[in-house]
Coordinates of C-alpha atoms in Angstrom, one line a residue:
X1 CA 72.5 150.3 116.4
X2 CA 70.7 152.1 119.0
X3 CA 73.1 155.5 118.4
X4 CA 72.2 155.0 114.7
X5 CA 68.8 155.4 115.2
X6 CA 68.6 157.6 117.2
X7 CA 70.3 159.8 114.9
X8 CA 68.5 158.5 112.1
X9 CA 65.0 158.7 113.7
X10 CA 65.8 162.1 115.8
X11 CA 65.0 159.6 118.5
X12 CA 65.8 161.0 122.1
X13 CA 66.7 157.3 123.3
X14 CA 65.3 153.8 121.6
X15 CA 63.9 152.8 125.2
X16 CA 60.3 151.8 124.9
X17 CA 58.6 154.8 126.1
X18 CA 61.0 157.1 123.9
X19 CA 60.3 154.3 121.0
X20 CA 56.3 154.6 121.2
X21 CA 56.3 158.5 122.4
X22 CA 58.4 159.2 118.8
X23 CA 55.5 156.9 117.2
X24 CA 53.0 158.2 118.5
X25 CA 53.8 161.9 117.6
X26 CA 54.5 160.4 113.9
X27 CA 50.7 159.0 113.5
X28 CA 49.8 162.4 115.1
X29 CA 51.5 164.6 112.5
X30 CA 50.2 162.5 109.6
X31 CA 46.3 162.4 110.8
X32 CA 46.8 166.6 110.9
X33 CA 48.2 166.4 107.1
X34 CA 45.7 164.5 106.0
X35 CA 42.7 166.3 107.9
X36 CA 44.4 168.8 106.2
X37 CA 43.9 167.8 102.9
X38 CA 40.3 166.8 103.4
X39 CA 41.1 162.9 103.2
X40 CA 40.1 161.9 106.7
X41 CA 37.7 163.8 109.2
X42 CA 38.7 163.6 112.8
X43 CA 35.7 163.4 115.9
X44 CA 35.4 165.9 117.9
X45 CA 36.5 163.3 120.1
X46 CA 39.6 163.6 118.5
X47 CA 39.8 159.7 118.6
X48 CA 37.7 158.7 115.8
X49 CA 38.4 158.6 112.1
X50 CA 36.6 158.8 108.8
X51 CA 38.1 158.6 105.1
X52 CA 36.8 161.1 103.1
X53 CA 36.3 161.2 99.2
X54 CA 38.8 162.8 98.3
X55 CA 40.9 160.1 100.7
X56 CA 39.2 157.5 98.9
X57 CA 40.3 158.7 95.4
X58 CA 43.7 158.8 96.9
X59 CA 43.9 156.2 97.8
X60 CA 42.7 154.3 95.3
X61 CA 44.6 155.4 92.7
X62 CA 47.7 155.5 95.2
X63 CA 48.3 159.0 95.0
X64 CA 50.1 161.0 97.3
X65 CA 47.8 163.5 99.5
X66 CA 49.5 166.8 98.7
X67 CA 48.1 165.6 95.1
X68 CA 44.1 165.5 95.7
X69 CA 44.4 168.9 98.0
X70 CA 45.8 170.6 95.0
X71 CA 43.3 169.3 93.0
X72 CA 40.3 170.5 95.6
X73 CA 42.2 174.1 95.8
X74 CA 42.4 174.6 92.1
X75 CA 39.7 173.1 90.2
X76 CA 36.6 175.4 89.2
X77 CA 33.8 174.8 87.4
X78 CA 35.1 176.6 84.5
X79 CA 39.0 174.9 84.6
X80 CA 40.2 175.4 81.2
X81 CA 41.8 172.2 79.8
X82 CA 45.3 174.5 79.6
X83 CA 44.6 174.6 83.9
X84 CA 44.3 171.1 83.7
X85 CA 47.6 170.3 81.8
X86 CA 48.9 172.6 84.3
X87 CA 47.5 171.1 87.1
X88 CA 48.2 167.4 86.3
X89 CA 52.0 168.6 85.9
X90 CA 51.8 169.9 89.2
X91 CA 51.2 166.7 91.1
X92 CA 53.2 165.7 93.9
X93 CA 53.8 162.4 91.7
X94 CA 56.3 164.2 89.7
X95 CA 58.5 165.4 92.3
X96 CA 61.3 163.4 91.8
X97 CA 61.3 164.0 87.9
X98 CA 64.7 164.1 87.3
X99 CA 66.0 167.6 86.0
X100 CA 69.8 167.2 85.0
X101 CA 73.1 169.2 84.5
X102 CA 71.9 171.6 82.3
X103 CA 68.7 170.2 81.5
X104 CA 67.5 174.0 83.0
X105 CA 69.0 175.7 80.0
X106 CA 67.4 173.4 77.3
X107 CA 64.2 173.1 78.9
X108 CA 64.4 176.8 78.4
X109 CA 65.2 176.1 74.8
X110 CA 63.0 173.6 74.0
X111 CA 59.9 175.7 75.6
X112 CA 59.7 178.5 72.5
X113 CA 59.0 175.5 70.6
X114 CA 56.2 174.6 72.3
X115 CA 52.6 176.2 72.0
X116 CA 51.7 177.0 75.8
X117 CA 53.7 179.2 77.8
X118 CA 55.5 178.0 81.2
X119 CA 57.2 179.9 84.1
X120 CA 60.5 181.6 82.5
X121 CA 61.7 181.5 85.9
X122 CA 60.9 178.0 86.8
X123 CA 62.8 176.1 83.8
X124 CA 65.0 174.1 87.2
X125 CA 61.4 172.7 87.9
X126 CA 60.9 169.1 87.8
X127 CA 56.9 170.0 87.3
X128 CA 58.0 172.5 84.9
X129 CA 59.8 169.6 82.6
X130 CA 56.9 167.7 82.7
X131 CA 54.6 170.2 81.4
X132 CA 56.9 170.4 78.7
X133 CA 57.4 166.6 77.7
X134 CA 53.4 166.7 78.2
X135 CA 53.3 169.4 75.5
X136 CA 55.8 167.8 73.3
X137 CA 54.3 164.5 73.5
X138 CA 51.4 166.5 72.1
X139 CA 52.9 168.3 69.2
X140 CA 54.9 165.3 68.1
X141 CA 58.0 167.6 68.8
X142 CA 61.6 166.2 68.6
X143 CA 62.9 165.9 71.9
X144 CA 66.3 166.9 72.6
X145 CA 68.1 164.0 74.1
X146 CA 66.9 159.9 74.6
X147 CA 67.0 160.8 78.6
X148 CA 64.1 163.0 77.6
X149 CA 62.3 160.0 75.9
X150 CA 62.4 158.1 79.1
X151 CA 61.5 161.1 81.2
X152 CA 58.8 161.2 78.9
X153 CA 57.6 157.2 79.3
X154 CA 57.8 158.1 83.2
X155 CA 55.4 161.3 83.0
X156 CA 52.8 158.9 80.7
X157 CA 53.2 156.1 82.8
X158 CA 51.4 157.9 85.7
X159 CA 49.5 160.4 83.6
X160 CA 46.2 158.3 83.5
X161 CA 45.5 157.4 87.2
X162 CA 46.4 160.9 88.3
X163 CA 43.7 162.1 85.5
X164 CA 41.1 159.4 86.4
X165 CA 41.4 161.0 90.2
X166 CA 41.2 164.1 89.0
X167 CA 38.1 163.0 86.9
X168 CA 36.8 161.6 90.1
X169 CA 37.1 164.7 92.0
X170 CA 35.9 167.2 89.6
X171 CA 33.2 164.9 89.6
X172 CA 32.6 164.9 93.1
X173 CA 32.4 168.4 93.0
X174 CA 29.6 168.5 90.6
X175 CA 31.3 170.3 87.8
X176 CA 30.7 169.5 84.3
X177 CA 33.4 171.5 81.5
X178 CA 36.4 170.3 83.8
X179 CA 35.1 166.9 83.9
X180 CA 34.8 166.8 79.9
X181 CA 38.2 168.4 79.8
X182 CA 40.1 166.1 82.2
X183 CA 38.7 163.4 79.4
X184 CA 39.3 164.9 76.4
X185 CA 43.2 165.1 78.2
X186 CA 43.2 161.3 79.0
X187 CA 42.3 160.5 75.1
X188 CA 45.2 163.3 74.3
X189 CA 47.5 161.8 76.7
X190 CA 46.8 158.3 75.2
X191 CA 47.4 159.4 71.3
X192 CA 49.6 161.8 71.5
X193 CA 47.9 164.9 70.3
X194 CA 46.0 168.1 70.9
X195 CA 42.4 167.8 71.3
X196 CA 41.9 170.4 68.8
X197 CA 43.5 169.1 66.0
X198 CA 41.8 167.2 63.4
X199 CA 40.5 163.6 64.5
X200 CA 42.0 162.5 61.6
X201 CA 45.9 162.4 62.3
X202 CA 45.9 160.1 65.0
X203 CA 45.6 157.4 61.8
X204 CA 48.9 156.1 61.4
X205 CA 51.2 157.9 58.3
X206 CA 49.0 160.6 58.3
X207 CA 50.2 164.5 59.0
X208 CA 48.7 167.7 58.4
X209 CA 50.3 167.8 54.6
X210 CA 48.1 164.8 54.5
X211 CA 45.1 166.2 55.1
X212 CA 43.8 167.4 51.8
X213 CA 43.5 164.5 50.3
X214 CA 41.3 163.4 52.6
X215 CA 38.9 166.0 52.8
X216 CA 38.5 166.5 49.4
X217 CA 36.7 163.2 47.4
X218 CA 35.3 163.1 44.4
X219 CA 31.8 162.5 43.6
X220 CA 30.3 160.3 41.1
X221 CA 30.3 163.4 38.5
X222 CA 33.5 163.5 39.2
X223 CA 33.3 166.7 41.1
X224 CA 35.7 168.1 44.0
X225 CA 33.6 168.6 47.1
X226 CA 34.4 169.2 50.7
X227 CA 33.2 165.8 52.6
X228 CA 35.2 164.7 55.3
X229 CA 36.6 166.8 58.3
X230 CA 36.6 164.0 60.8
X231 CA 37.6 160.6 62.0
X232 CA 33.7 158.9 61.8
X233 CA 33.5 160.3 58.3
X234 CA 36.5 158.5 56.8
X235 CA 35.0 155.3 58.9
X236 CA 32.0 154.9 57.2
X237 CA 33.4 156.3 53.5
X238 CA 36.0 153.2 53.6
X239 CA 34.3 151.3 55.4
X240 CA 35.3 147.6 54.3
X241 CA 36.3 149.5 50.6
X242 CA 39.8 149.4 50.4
X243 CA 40.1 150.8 47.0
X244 CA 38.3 154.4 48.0
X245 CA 41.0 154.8 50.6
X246 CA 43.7 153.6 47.6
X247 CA 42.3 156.3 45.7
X248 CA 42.3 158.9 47.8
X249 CA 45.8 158.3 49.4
X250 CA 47.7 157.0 46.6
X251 CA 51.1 158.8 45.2
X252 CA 50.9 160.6 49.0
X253 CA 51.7 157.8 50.9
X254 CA 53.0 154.2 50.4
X255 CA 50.7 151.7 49.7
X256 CA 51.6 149.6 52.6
X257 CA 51.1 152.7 55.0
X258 CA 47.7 152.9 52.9
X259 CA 47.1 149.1 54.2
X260 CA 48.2 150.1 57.5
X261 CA 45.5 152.9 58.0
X262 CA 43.1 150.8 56.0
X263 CA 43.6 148.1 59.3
X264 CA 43.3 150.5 61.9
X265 CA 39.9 152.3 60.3
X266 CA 38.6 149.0 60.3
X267 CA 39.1 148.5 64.0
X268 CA 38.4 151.4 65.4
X269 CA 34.8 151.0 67.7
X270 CA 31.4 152.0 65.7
X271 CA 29.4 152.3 68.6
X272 CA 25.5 152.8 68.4
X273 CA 23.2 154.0 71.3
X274 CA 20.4 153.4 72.5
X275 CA 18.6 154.8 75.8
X276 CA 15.8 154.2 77.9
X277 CA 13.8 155.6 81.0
X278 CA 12.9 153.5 83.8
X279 CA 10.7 154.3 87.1
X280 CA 7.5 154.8 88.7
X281 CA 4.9 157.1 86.6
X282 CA 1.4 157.6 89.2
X283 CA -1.4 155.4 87.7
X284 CA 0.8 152.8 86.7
X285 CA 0.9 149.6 88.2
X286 CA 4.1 148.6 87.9
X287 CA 7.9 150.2 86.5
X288 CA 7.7 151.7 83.0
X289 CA 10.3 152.0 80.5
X290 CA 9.9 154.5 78.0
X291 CA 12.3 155.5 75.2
X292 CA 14.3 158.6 74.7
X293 CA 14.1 159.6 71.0
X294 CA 17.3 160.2 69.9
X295 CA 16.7 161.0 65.9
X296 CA 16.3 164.8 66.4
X297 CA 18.6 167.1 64.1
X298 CA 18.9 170.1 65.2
X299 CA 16.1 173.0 66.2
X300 CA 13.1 173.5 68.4
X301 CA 12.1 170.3 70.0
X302 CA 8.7 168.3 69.4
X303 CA 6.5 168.0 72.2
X304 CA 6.9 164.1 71.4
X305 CA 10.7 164.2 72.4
X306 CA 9.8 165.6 76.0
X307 CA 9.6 162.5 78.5
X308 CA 7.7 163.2 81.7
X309 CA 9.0 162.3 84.8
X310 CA 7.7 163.4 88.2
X311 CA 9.6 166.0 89.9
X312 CA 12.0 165.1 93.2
X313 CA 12.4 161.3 91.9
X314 CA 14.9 158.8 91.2
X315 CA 14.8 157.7 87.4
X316 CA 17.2 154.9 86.1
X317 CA 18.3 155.6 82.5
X318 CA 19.3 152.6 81.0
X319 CA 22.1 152.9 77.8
X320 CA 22.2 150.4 75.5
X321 CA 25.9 150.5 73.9
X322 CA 26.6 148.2 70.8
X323 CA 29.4 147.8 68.7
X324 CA 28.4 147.9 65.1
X325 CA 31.5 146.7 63.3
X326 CA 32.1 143.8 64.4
X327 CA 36.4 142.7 64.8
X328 CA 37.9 139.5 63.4
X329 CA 40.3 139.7 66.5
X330 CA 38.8 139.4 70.1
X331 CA 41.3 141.9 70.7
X332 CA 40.3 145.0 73.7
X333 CA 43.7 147.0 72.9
X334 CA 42.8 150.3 71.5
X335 CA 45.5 151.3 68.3
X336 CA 47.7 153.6 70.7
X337 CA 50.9 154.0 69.0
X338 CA 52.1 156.7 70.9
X339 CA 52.0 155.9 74.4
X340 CA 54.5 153.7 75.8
X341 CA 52.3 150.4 77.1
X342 CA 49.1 148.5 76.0
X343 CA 45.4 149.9 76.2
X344 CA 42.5 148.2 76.8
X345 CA 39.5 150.4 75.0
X346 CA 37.2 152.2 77.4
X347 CA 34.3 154.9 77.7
X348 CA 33.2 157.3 80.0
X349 CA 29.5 157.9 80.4
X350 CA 28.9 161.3 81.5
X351 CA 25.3 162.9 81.8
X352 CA 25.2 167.2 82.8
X353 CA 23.3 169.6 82.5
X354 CA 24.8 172.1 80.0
X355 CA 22.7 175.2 81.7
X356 CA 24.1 175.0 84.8
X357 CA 27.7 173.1 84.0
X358 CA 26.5 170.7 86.5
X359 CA 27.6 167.1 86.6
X360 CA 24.6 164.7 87.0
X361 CA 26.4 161.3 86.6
X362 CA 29.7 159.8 86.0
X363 CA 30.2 155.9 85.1
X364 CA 33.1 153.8 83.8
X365 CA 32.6 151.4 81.3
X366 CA 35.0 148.9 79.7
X367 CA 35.7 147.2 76.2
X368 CA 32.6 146.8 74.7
X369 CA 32.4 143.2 72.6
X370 CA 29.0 143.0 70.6
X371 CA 26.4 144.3 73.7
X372 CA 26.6 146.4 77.0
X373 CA 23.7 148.2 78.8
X374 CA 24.9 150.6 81.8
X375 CA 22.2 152.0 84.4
X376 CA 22.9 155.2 85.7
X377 CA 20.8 156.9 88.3
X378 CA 18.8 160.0 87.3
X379 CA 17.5 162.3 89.8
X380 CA 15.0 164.5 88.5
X381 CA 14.6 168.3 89.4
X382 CA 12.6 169.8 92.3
X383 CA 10.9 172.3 90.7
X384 CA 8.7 171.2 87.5
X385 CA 9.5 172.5 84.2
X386 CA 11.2 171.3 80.7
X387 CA 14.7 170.5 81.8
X388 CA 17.8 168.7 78.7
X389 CA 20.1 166.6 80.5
X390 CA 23.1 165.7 77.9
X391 CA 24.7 162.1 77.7
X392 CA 28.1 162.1 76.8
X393 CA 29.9 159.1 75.7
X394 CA 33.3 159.7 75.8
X395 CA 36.1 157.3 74.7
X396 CA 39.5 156.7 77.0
X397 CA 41.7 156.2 74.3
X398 CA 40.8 157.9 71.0
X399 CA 40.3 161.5 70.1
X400 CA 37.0 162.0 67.7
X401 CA 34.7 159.3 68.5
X402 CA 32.9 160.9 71.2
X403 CA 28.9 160.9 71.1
X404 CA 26.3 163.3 72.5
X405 CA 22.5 162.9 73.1
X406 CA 20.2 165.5 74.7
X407 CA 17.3 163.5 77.1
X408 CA 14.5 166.0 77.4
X409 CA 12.4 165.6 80.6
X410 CA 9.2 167.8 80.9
X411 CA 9.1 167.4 85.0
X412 CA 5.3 167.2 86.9
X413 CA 4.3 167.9 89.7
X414 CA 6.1 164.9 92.4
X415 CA 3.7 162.5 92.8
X416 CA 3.8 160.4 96.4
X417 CA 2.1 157.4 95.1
X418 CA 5.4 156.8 92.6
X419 CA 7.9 158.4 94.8
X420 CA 6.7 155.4 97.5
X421 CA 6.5 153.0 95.0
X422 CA 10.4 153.6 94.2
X423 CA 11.4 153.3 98.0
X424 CA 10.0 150.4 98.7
X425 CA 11.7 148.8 95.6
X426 CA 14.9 149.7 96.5
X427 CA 14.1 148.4 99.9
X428 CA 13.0 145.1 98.7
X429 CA 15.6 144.7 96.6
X430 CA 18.2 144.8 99.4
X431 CA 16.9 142.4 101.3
X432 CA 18.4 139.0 100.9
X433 CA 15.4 136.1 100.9

């Protein structure tokens, strides 16, 4: 045994001293490759230790470390979602995707097929492959063999915790379009489709042939007109009236597929929002809440939409999410007939400010039931002026349902009385009476 692991190991003798130098030297080499990829700091006493964020998010989603440096070396704050697909095929994760005899040559036939272009040089590439099942998953493309269906069920099966860390560090990083991105790739990893395809065909039965009849309804007069080009409008037209959706699908699909879409319309989430301010104004003599108006259509903004805040202070903006159609079923799982395991619903709540592409706040928030309110810290500018931070409320599983609201702050002057106030809050409410 001791030859064997010695030659094993690369052990120069299984002694004790031999045993704990080899050890040693092994906890050495993996502190440098993690110091390296900016998961651990190391004291300049070279004896201490701290995780870092990007170690956190690592671990945490058990992710290898090679993964999270590649996503601090590449991501930008202007990562196109096609850098994004590229980047979340590039993670150390897939590896060990298996690429066959021959699988080389029809990976390099199946990629003409397919509307983003890969490395013709790299079709032996186990990250290669799965950019490729990534893109055929989207497209709804045949796939050439059933190994490829179970490479595919591999490359989803991780696809969502190495998005959510790369969510996380994007986020970390401050950076607002890559964040949005990295969602809108989570909801096209979950449905199986392109983000900029029509909403509409993640219904089941319903292709792009399809799609006529749906946008064009008739009127009361009787009259053609253009009214529906997304997945909310065909929500509330049918909502709980089976017989427009009838009319509008029959002799194009089968009336049981028509039931069948008919279900899922009916359970797909109808959320409605609702947001407040919270803090410290000077003069007041306790916390205020104020609302954010969130009835505005478009144009220059009335001075009664602007909320002001004092400069260089923590705010609390409180979202009030509530599901407006309410579901027979107590059921979370989000209609995902395209990816190979169940889905609890989910949002992302994302506020940014679009001027700079700067990411404010990020917050995870499960299946909502009937009522949910999130707090999310708001941290107002330094400098006074009219400032529009954006909410975003982002599902994790569906393409189309996604919500925006602008939350116009007209910042003062900082004011100590309120900015002492807040401290001493947050100080009482950490103590434990």
């Amino acid at each position: 045994m001791g030859c064997l692991a010695e030659l094993y190991y690369n052990l120069d003798d299984t002694d004790h001293d031999s045993i704990n130098k080899f050890l040693s030297s092994l906890v050495e080499r993996a502190l440098v490759e993690l110091e390296a990829s900016s998961c651990i700091g190391i004291g300049d006493d070279g004896s201490s230790i701290e995780a870092l964020t990007l170690g956190r998010i690592s671990s945490y989603y058990y992710l290898n470390h090679l993964t999270v440096r590649m996503f601090q070396d590449n991501l930008t704050p202007n990562s196109s979602l096609e850098e994004l697909l590229t980047m979340l095929s590039d993670a150390h994760e897939y590896a060990e995707l298996p690429v066959r005899h021959n699988e080389d040559q029809i990976n390099s036939e199946l990629a003409p097929r397919l509307p983003l272009a890969v490395n013709p040089h790299s079709y032996d590439s186990a990250h290669t492959k799965a950019h490729l099942l990534f893109q055929a998953h989207f497209s709804q493309s045949t796939l050439p063999s059933t190994d490829y269906l179970t490479d595919t069920k591999s490359v989803l099966d991780q696809a969502i915790r190495i998005l959510q860390a790369m969510l996380d560090a994007t986020a970390d990083q401050g950076n607002l379009i890559p964040a949005l991105h990295v969602i809108n790739l989570v909801q096209m990893v979950v449905q199986g489709r392109w983000a900029h395809e029509s909403s509409l065909l993640i219904l089941p039965h319903i292709h792009s042939y399809n799609l006529h009849c749906i946008r064009y309804v008739g009127d009361k007069t009787g009259k053609k007109r253009t009214a529906i080009e997304s997945l909310p409008e065909l929500m509330a037209y049918a909502e709980d009236r089976f017989e427009l959706l009838l009319e509008m699908l029959e002799g194009e699909i089968e009336r049981k597929e028509i039931s069948q879409v008919y279900t899922v319309l009916q359970q797909l989430p109808v959320i409605d929002v609702k947001m407040t301010v919270r803090g410290w104004w000077e003069g007041e003599t306790g916390q205020v809440e104020k609302m954010v108006p969130m009835s505005h259509k478009g144009g220059s903004r009335p001075d009664k939409d602007w909320i002001p805040v004092h400069a260089d202070q923590e705010y609390v903006l409180n979202v009030e999410l509530r599901r407006a159609n309410k579901v027979k079923k107590h059921d979370s799982k989000a209609y995902t007939s395209r990816f190979p395991k169940p889905k609890d619903e989910g949002w992302f709540l994302v506020i940014g400010e679009v001027d700079k592409k700067e990411l404010i706040a990020l917050k995870r928030v499960g299946y909502v039931r009937n009522r949910t309110n999130v707090q999310l810290a708001l941290y107002t500018p330094e400098i006074p002026g009219r400032v529009i931070y954006t909410l975003y409320l982002m599902s994790d599983a569906y393409l189309g349902l996604d919500q925006q609201y602008d939350i116009c702050l007209d910042v003062v002057p900082a004011s100590i009385e309120a900015q002492v106030n807040t401290e001493l809050k947050e100080e009482l409410e950490g103590l434990d009476f």
